[in-house]
PDB file of C-alpha atoms in Angstrom:
ATOM      1  CA  MET A   1     -13.150 -31.058  77.355  1.00  0.00           C
ATOM      2  CA  THR A   2     -11.485 -34.226  76.142  1.00  0.00           C
ATOM      3  CA  TYR A   3     -13.799 -37.233  75.937  1.00  0.00           C
ATOM      4  CA  GLN A   4     -12.662 -40.778  76.163  1.00  0.00           C
ATOM      5  CA  PHE A   5     -15.858 -42.314  74.710  1.00  0.00           C
ATOM      6  CA  THR A   6     -18.324 -41.195  72.115  1.00  0.00           C
ATOM      7  CA  ILE A   7     -21.887 -42.633  71.722  1.00  0.00           C
ATOM      8  CA  ILE A   8     -23.196 -42.469  68.194  1.00  0.00           C
ATOM      9  CA  VAL A   9     -27.064 -42.291  67.973  1.00  0.00           C
ATOM     10  CA  PRO A  10     -28.343 -42.915  64.355  1.00  0.00           C
ATOM     11  CA  VAL A  11     -31.623 -41.279  63.896  1.00  0.00           C
ATOM     12  CA  TYR A  12     -34.228 -41.786  61.200  1.00  0.00           C
ATOM     13  CA  ASN A  13     -37.750 -40.377  61.872  1.00  0.00           C
ATOM     14  CA  GLU A  14     -37.587 -40.819  65.618  1.00  0.00           C
ATOM     15  CA  GLU A  15     -38.992 -37.382  66.733  1.00  0.00           C
ATOM     16  CA  ASP A  16     -41.279 -39.072  69.297  1.00  0.00           C
ATOM     17  CA  ASN A  17     -38.402 -40.873  70.945  1.00  0.00           C
ATOM     18  CA  LEU A  18     -35.688 -38.105  71.032  1.00  0.00           C
ATOM     19  CA  GLN A  19     -36.748 -36.365  74.256  1.00  0.00           C
ATOM     20  CA  ARG A  20     -36.504 -39.745  76.025  1.00  0.00           C
ATOM     21  CA  VAL A  21     -33.156 -40.385  74.347  1.00  0.00           C
ATOM     22  CA  GLU A  22     -31.918 -37.109  75.722  1.00  0.00           C
ATOM     23  CA  SER A  23     -33.103 -37.842  79.233  1.00  0.00           C
ATOM     24  CA  GLU A  24     -31.747 -41.383  79.337  1.00  0.00           C
ATOM     25  CA  LEU A  25     -28.315 -40.309  77.932  1.00  0.00           C
ATOM     26  CA  LEU A  26     -28.062 -37.494  80.368  1.00  0.00           C
ATOM     27  CA  LYS A  27     -28.651 -39.926  83.150  1.00  0.00           C
ATOM     28  CA  TYR A  28     -25.929 -42.206  81.787  1.00  0.00           C
ATOM     29  CA  LEU A  29     -23.397 -39.389  81.500  1.00  0.00           C
ATOM     30  CA  GLN A  30     -23.688 -38.953  85.245  1.00  0.00           C
ATOM     31  CA  ILE A  31     -22.742 -42.534  85.874  1.00  0.00           C
ATOM     32  CA  ALA A  32     -20.398 -43.342  82.879  1.00  0.00           C
ATOM     33  CA  LYS A  33     -17.124 -44.935  83.817  1.00  0.00           C
ATOM     34  CA  VAL A  34     -15.266 -42.745  81.415  1.00  0.00           C
ATOM     35  CA  THR A  35     -15.836 -39.163  80.142  1.00  0.00           C
ATOM     36  CA  THR A  36     -18.483 -39.528  77.474  1.00  0.00           C
ATOM     37  CA  SER A  37     -20.116 -37.493  74.692  1.00  0.00           C
ATOM     38  CA  VAL A  38     -22.942 -38.034  72.227  1.00  0.00           C
ATOM     39  CA  LEU A  39     -23.088 -37.678  68.563  1.00  0.00           C
ATOM     40  CA  PHE A  40     -26.489 -37.752  66.792  1.00  0.00           C
ATOM     41  CA  VAL A  41     -26.357 -38.759  63.050  1.00  0.00           C
ATOM     42  CA  ASN A  42     -29.580 -37.714  61.471  1.00  0.00           C
ATOM     43  CA  ASP A  43     -30.038 -40.052  58.509  1.00  0.00           C
ATOM     44  CA  GLY A  44     -32.191 -37.759  56.380  1.00  0.00           C
ATOM     45  CA  SER A  45     -35.195 -37.889  58.533  1.00  0.00           C
ATOM     46  CA  SER A  46     -38.429 -36.515  56.974  1.00  0.00           C
ATOM     47  CA  ASP A  47     -40.178 -35.620  60.294  1.00  0.00           C
ATOM     48  CA  ASP A  48     -39.056 -33.095  62.870  1.00  0.00           C
ATOM     49  CA  SER A  49     -36.166 -35.089  64.248  1.00  0.00           C
ATOM     50  CA  GLN A  50     -33.612 -32.563  63.104  1.00  0.00           C
ATOM     51  CA  ALA A  51     -35.275 -29.656  64.898  1.00  0.00           C
ATOM     52  CA  VAL A  52     -35.420 -31.754  68.134  1.00  0.00           C
ATOM     53  CA  ILE A  53     -31.842 -32.787  67.701  1.00  0.00           C
ATOM     54  CA  GLU A  54     -30.619 -29.196  67.396  1.00  0.00           C
ATOM     55  CA  ALA A  55     -32.577 -28.171  70.429  1.00  0.00           C
ATOM     56  CA  ILE A  56     -31.088 -31.012  72.426  1.00  0.00           C
ATOM     57  CA  CYS A  57     -27.563 -30.115  71.348  1.00  0.00           C
ATOM     58  CA  ASP A  58     -28.072 -26.395  72.033  1.00  0.00           C
ATOM     59  CA  ARG A  59     -28.832 -27.129  75.656  1.00  0.00           C
ATOM     60  CA  ASN A  60     -26.237 -29.893  76.289  1.00  0.00           C
ATOM     61  CA  ASP A  61     -22.484 -29.253  75.842  1.00  0.00           C
ATOM     62  CA  ALA A  62     -21.697 -32.936  75.545  1.00  0.00           C
ATOM     63  CA  PHE A  63     -24.138 -33.500  72.650  1.00  0.00           C
ATOM     64  CA  GLU A  64     -23.324 -32.842  68.982  1.00  0.00           C
ATOM     65  CA  TYR A  65     -24.912 -33.775  65.630  1.00  0.00           C
ATOM     66  CA  ILE A  66     -24.331 -34.252  61.981  1.00  0.00           C
ATOM     67  CA  SER A  67     -27.107 -34.430  59.457  1.00  0.00           C
ATOM     68  CA  PHE A  68     -27.321 -36.147  56.109  1.00  0.00           C
ATOM     69  CA  LYS A  69     -28.942 -34.373  53.034  1.00  0.00           C
ATOM     70  CA  GLU A  70     -30.941 -37.545  52.342  1.00  0.00           C
ATOM     71  CA  ASN A  71     -31.557 -40.986  53.878  1.00  0.00           C
ATOM     72  CA  ARG A  72     -28.578 -43.252  53.368  1.00  0.00           C
ATOM     73  CA  GLY A  73     -29.229 -46.121  55.786  1.00  0.00           C
ATOM     74  CA  LEU A  74     -27.910 -47.313  59.087  1.00  0.00           C
ATOM     75  CA  SER A  75     -24.443 -48.399  57.890  1.00  0.00           C
ATOM     76  CA  ALA A  76     -23.789 -44.981  56.411  1.00  0.00           C
ATOM     77  CA  ALA A  77     -25.002 -43.329  59.603  1.00  0.00           C
ATOM     78  CA  ILE A  78     -22.603 -45.449  61.687  1.00  0.00           C
ATOM     79  CA  LYS A  79     -19.691 -44.878  59.323  1.00  0.00           C
ATOM     80  CA  ALA A  80     -20.184 -41.099  59.358  1.00  0.00           C
ATOM     81  CA  GLY A  81     -20.118 -41.341  63.128  1.00  0.00           C
ATOM     82  CA  PHE A  82     -16.963 -43.317  63.086  1.00  0.00           C
ATOM     83  CA  ASP A  83     -15.371 -40.795  60.677  1.00  0.00           C
ATOM     84  CA  ASN A  84     -16.340 -37.865  62.880  1.00  0.00           C
ATOM     85  CA  VAL A  85     -15.175 -38.872  66.330  1.00  0.00           C
ATOM     86  CA  ASP A  86     -11.762 -38.425  67.904  1.00  0.00           C
ATOM     87  CA  SER A  87     -12.272 -40.152  71.168  1.00  0.00           C
ATOM     88  CA  GLU A  88     -10.249 -43.298  72.078  1.00  0.00           C
ATOM     89  CA  LEU A  89     -13.551 -45.351  72.175  1.00  0.00           C
ATOM     90  CA  VAL A  90     -16.702 -45.198  70.014  1.00  0.00           C
ATOM     91  CA  GLY A  91     -20.024 -46.953  70.473  1.00  0.00           C
ATOM     92  CA  TYR A  92     -23.619 -46.766  69.291  1.00  0.00           C
ATOM     93  CA  ILE A  93     -27.084 -47.198  70.492  1.00  0.00           C
ATOM     94  CA  ASP A  94     -30.345 -47.179  68.533  1.00  0.00           C
ATOM     95  CA  SER A  95     -32.680 -44.170  69.096  1.00  0.00           C
ATOM     96  CA  ASP A  96     -35.623 -46.551  69.840  1.00  0.00           C
ATOM     97  CA  LEU A  97     -33.926 -47.231  73.180  1.00  0.00           C
ATOM     98  CA  GLN A  98     -34.750 -50.922  73.196  1.00  0.00           C
ATOM     99  CA  THR A  99     -31.409 -51.168  74.908  1.00  0.00           C
ATOM    100  CA  THR A 100     -30.318 -48.921  77.776  1.00  0.00           C
ATOM    101  CA  PRO A 101     -27.223 -46.583  77.815  1.00  0.00           C
ATOM    102  CA  GLU A 102     -26.595 -47.827  81.388  1.00  0.00           C
ATOM    103  CA  ASP A 103     -25.354 -51.194  79.943  1.00  0.00           C
ATOM    104  CA  PHE A 104     -22.496 -49.379  78.216  1.00  0.00           C
ATOM    105  CA  ASN A 105     -20.753 -49.620  81.623  1.00  0.00           C
ATOM    106  CA  ILE A 106     -21.062 -53.376  81.417  1.00  0.00           C
ATOM    107  CA  LEU A 107     -19.325 -53.344  78.104  1.00  0.00           C
ATOM    108  CA  LEU A 108     -16.777 -50.870  79.178  1.00  0.00           C
ATOM    109  CA  ASP A 109     -15.608 -53.353  81.895  1.00  0.00           C
ATOM    110  CA  HIS A 110     -14.305 -55.610  79.083  1.00  0.00           C
ATOM    111  CA  ILE A 111     -12.989 -53.156  76.412  1.00  0.00           C
ATOM    112  CA  ASP A 112      -9.371 -53.099  77.762  1.00  0.00           C
ATOM    113  CA  SER A 113      -9.037 -56.818  76.700  1.00  0.00           C
ATOM    114  CA  TYR A 114     -10.830 -56.443  73.319  1.00  0.00           C
ATOM    115  CA  GLU A 115     -11.102 -54.297  70.310  1.00  0.00           C
ATOM    116  CA  LEU A 116     -14.824 -54.696  70.167  1.00  0.00           C
ATOM    117  CA  VAL A 117     -17.470 -55.653  72.849  1.00  0.00           C
ATOM    118  CA  THR A 118     -20.988 -56.157  71.665  1.00  0.00           C
ATOM    119  CA  GLY A 119     -24.164 -56.793  73.551  1.00  0.00           C
ATOM    120  CA  VAL A 120     -26.368 -59.842  73.428  1.00  0.00           C
ATOM    121  CA  ARG A 121     -30.013 -59.055  74.033  1.00  0.00           C
ATOM    122  CA  SER A 122     -31.492 -61.214  76.797  1.00  0.00           C
ATOM    123  CA  ASN A 123     -35.149 -61.896  77.228  1.00  0.00           C
ATOM    124  CA  ARG A 124     -36.013 -59.977  74.031  1.00  0.00           C
ATOM    125  CA  LYS A 125     -39.216 -57.961  74.025  1.00  0.00           C
ATOM    126  CA  ASP A 126     -39.853 -58.207  70.255  1.00  0.00           C
ATOM    127  CA  SER A 127     -42.668 -59.961  68.419  1.00  0.00           C
ATOM    128  CA  PHE A 128     -42.249 -63.680  67.627  1.00  0.00           C
ATOM    129  CA  VAL A 129     -41.789 -62.925  63.861  1.00  0.00           C
ATOM    130  CA  LYS A 130     -39.103 -60.304  64.532  1.00  0.00           C
ATOM    131  CA  SER A 131     -37.279 -62.448  67.029  1.00  0.00           C
ATOM    132  CA  MET A 132     -37.408 -65.567  64.776  1.00  0.00           C
ATOM    133  CA  SER A 133     -36.306 -63.665  61.606  1.00  0.00           C
ATOM    134  CA  SER A 134     -33.423 -62.183  63.517  1.00  0.00           C
ATOM    135  CA  LYS A 135     -32.414 -65.618  64.869  1.00  0.00           C
ATOM    136  CA  ILE A 136     -32.469 -67.119  61.315  1.00  0.00           C
ATOM    137  CA  ALA A 137     -30.493 -64.135  59.926  1.00  0.00           C
ATOM    138  CA  ASN A 138     -27.840 -64.482  62.701  1.00  0.00           C
ATOM    139  CA  GLY A 139     -27.496 -68.143  61.860  1.00  0.00           C
ATOM    140  CA  ILE A 140     -27.008 -67.403  58.096  1.00  0.00           C
ATOM    141  CA  ARG A 141     -24.380 -64.764  58.871  1.00  0.00           C
ATOM    142  CA  ARG A 142     -22.413 -67.011  61.398  1.00  0.00           C
ATOM    143  CA  ALA A 143     -22.308 -69.696  58.650  1.00  0.00           C
ATOM    144  CA  PHE A 144     -20.624 -67.293  56.362  1.00  0.00           C
ATOM    145  CA  THR A 145     -18.308 -65.415  58.837  1.00  0.00           C
ATOM    146  CA  HIS A 146     -17.558 -67.914  61.564  1.00  0.00           C
ATOM    147  CA  ASP A 147     -17.369 -65.078  63.934  1.00  0.00           C
ATOM    148  CA  GLY A 148     -19.263 -66.910  66.738  1.00  0.00           C
ATOM    149  CA  MET A 149     -21.549 -63.893  67.336  1.00  0.00           C
ATOM    150  CA  ILE A 150     -25.001 -64.821  68.742  1.00  0.00           C
ATOM    151  CA  ASP A 151     -26.700 -61.397  68.209  1.00  0.00           C
ATOM    152  CA  THR A 152     -24.684 -59.171  65.925  1.00  0.00           C
ATOM    153  CA  GLY A 153     -27.757 -56.953  65.373  1.00  0.00           C
ATOM    154  CA  CYS A 154     -27.696 -55.872  69.006  1.00  0.00           C
ATOM    155  CA  PRO A 155     -27.591 -52.070  68.796  1.00  0.00           C
ATOM    156  CA  LEU A 156     -25.168 -51.684  71.711  1.00  0.00           C
ATOM    157  CA  LYS A 157     -21.549 -51.913  70.937  1.00  0.00           C
ATOM    158  CA  ILE A 158     -18.137 -50.418  71.902  1.00  0.00           C
ATOM    159  CA  ILE A 159     -15.170 -50.373  69.558  1.00  0.00           C
ATOM    160  CA  LYS A 160     -11.704 -48.984  69.857  1.00  0.00           C
ATOM    161  CA  THR A 161     -11.799 -46.025  67.541  1.00  0.00           C
ATOM    162  CA  ASP A 162      -8.649 -46.764  65.549  1.00  0.00           C
ATOM    163  CA  TYR A 163     -10.188 -50.093  64.535  1.00  0.00           C
ATOM    164  CA  ALA A 164     -13.588 -48.661  63.806  1.00  0.00           C
ATOM    165  CA  LYS A 165     -12.101 -46.057  61.415  1.00  0.00           C
ATOM    166  CA  ARG A 166     -10.365 -48.813  59.431  1.00  0.00           C
ATOM    167  CA  ILE A 167     -13.572 -50.751  58.741  1.00  0.00           C
ATOM    168  CA  PRO A 168     -14.444 -50.473  54.878  1.00  0.00           C
ATOM    169  CA  MET A 169     -18.152 -49.824  55.504  1.00  0.00           C
ATOM    170  CA  PHE A 170     -20.842 -50.271  52.845  1.00  0.00           C
ATOM    171  CA  ARG A 171     -24.544 -50.650  52.938  1.00  0.00           C
ATOM    172  CA  GLY A 172     -25.586 -53.470  55.177  1.00  0.00           C
ATOM    173  CA  LEU A 173     -22.195 -53.965  56.758  1.00  0.00           C
ATOM    174  CA  HIS A 174     -23.322 -52.862  60.258  1.00  0.00           C
ATOM    175  CA  ARG A 175     -24.379 -56.466  60.705  1.00  0.00           C
ATOM    176  CA  PHE A 176     -20.783 -57.629  60.227  1.00  0.00           C
ATOM    177  CA  LEU A 177     -18.915 -55.276  62.595  1.00  0.00           C
ATOM    178  CA  PRO A 178     -17.434 -58.072  64.711  1.00  0.00           C
ATOM    179  CA  ALA A 179     -16.313 -59.969  61.673  1.00  0.00           C
ATOM    180  CA  MET A 180     -14.655 -56.847  60.211  1.00  0.00           C
ATOM    181  CA  ILE A 181     -12.810 -56.248  63.422  1.00  0.00           C
ATOM    182  CA  MET A 182     -11.561 -59.937  63.333  1.00  0.00           C
ATOM    183  CA  LEU A 183     -10.243 -59.262  59.790  1.00  0.00           C
ATOM    184  CA  GLN A 184      -7.971 -56.695  61.446  1.00  0.00           C
ATOM    185  CA  HIS A 185      -6.829 -59.460  63.903  1.00  0.00           C
ATOM    186  CA  GLY A 186      -8.848 -57.594  66.639  1.00  0.00           C
ATOM    187  CA  ARG A 187     -10.319 -59.422  69.566  1.00  0.00           C
ATOM    188  CA  VAL A 188     -14.105 -59.388  70.046  1.00  0.00           C
ATOM    189  CA  THR A 189     -16.407 -60.618  72.738  1.00  0.00           C
ATOM    190  CA  GLN A 190     -20.098 -60.538  73.511  1.00  0.00           C
ATOM    191  CA  ILE A 191     -21.764 -59.596  76.798  1.00  0.00           C
ATOM    192  CA  THR A 192     -25.525 -60.085  77.884  1.00  0.00           C
ATOM    193  CA  VAL A 193     -27.423 -56.741  78.026  1.00  0.00           C
ATOM    194  CA  ARG A 194     -30.968 -55.944  78.789  1.00  0.00           C
ATOM    195  CA  HIS A 195     -33.716 -55.548  76.170  1.00  0.00           C
ATOM    196  CA  PHE A 196     -36.971 -53.440  76.356  1.00  0.00           C
ATOM    197  CA  PRO A 197     -40.087 -53.017  74.339  1.00  0.00           C
ATOM    198  CA  ARG A 198     -40.196 -50.063  71.829  1.00  0.00           C
ATOM    199  CA  ILE A 199     -42.344 -47.344  73.422  1.00  0.00           C
ATOM    200  CA  ALA A 200     -42.685 -44.879  70.529  1.00  0.00           C
ATOM    201  CA  GLY A 201     -42.034 -44.639  66.777  1.00  0.00           C
ATOM    202  CA  THR A 202     -41.998 -47.654  64.390  1.00  0.00           C
ATOM    203  CA  GLY A 203     -39.339 -50.236  63.437  1.00  0.00           C
ATOM    204  CA  LYS A 204     -37.524 -49.628  60.178  1.00  0.00           C
ATOM    205  CA  PHE A 205     -36.860 -53.274  59.168  1.00  0.00           C
ATOM    206  CA  GLY A 206     -39.466 -55.844  58.289  1.00  0.00           C
ATOM    207  CA  PHE A 207     -39.481 -59.593  58.002  1.00  0.00           C
ATOM    208  CA  TRP A 208     -38.142 -59.866  54.461  1.00  0.00           C
ATOM    209  CA  ASN A 209     -35.247 -57.405  54.692  1.00  0.00           C
ATOM    210  CA  ARG A 210     -34.218 -59.035  58.001  1.00  0.00           C
ATOM    211  CA  LEU A 211     -33.716 -62.268  56.062  1.00  0.00           C
ATOM    212  CA  PHE A 212     -32.861 -61.531  52.404  1.00  0.00           C
ATOM    213  CA  GLY A 213     -30.844 -58.393  53.284  1.00  0.00           C
ATOM    214  CA  PRO A 214     -28.345 -60.224  55.483  1.00  0.00           C
ATOM    215  CA  LEU A 215     -28.148 -63.083  53.016  1.00  0.00           C
ATOM    216  CA  ILE A 216     -27.187 -60.726  50.189  1.00  0.00           C
ATOM    217  CA  ASP A 217     -24.777 -58.912  52.527  1.00  0.00           C
ATOM    218  CA  CYS A 218     -23.042 -62.194  53.367  1.00  0.00           C
ATOM    219  CA  PHE A 219     -21.833 -62.445  49.753  1.00  0.00           C
ATOM    220  CA  ALA A 220     -20.608 -58.825  49.922  1.00  0.00           C
ATOM    221  CA  TYR A 221     -18.709 -59.665  53.059  1.00  0.00           C
ATOM    222  CA  LEU A 222     -17.058 -62.724  51.529  1.00  0.00           C
ATOM    223  CA  TRP A 223     -15.947 -60.432  48.637  1.00  0.00           C
ATOM    224  CA  MET A 224     -14.594 -57.892  51.086  1.00  0.00           C
ATOM    225  CA  LYS A 225     -12.799 -60.585  53.085  1.00  0.00           C
ATOM    226  CA  LYS A 226     -11.074 -61.864  49.943  1.00  0.00           C
ATOM    227  CA  LYS A 227      -9.986 -58.288  48.869  1.00  0.00           C
ATOM    228  CA  TYR A 228      -9.323 -56.939  52.319  1.00  0.00           C
ATOM    229  CA  ILE A 229      -5.752 -55.514  52.656  1.00  0.00           C
ATOM    230  CA  ASN A 230      -4.130 -56.081  56.019  1.00  0.00           C
ATOM    231  CA  TYR A 231      -0.436 -55.688  56.823  1.00  0.00           C
ATOM    232  CA  GLU A 232       2.022 -55.196  59.698  1.00  0.00           C
ATOM    233  CA  ILE A 233       5.240 -53.195  59.326  1.00  0.00           C
ATOM    234  CA  SER A 234       8.171 -54.987  60.835  1.00  0.00           C
ATOM    235  CA  LYS A 235      10.874 -52.267  60.383  1.00  0.00           C
ATOM    236  CA  SER A 236      10.919 -48.709  59.152  1.00  0.00           C
ATOM    237  CA  SER A 237      13.554 -45.850  58.822  1.00  0.00           C
ATOM    238  CA  LYS A 238      10.830 -43.304  59.602  1.00  0.00           C
TER     239      LYS A 238
END
C-alpha cells in the first residue's frame, strides 16, 4: 500500500505508554484524511520498549520501526525518521501522548499552502515550572531566529517530506524545525491543538536543559544559518 503521510513516534523508555500509543494511533488511522502509516524510532531504550514496539508492528500492517543501538537523543530520532520515510508528508508526535493524533487532521487542513504546519498547545496541562521554562526558552529562540513561532516545542508537526529530508539536523535542532524550513524559503504556520496531562512514564527534560540547552542551540543555529547552502537552478541542459 502507498501511504501519503507517515507519523514518526520517537520512543525512549516509554514501555508504559506504548499500548495506549497503539490504541490512539489505530483510532486515528480510521479517521485520517490521507492514507497514513506509523514509524516508531526507538532511541536506545533501556526498558522493554523495543519488545512492545515489535509486538505492535507484528500485529499492525501500517506500523513499522527502526531501533538505535544506543540513545542518541530526540533530534537524532526525528532525523532517522525523516531519512527512512518515502511518503509525501511526514509528521511526528511524542509517545507521551500529551497531544492527540486526532489533531493531525487539523494540521492537514493547512499543509497544501505550507511546507510545515506546527501545533501550538492550548491550555497546557504541565506544571508551572515546566510551562514557564518552556515559555522563556521559546522567547530566547524567537529572539535569535525571528521565526515568529509561539510554541516550537509542540510535539505535533507535519512537514512536506522533500523539505524535511533537506534539514541538516544536529543535536538540539528539533527545536528549530520551522526556522530550518524557512531557510529553504518554505512557508510555515502554527495552528492551535489540544494538550493533555502525561498519564504514564516520566518526562525526559528538566528545568535546566529546557533553558540552557535551547540557548546553546541558538548559537549552533546561527552558525548553521550563516553556512547554509541554498540555491535554485534557473536553466539546465539535463
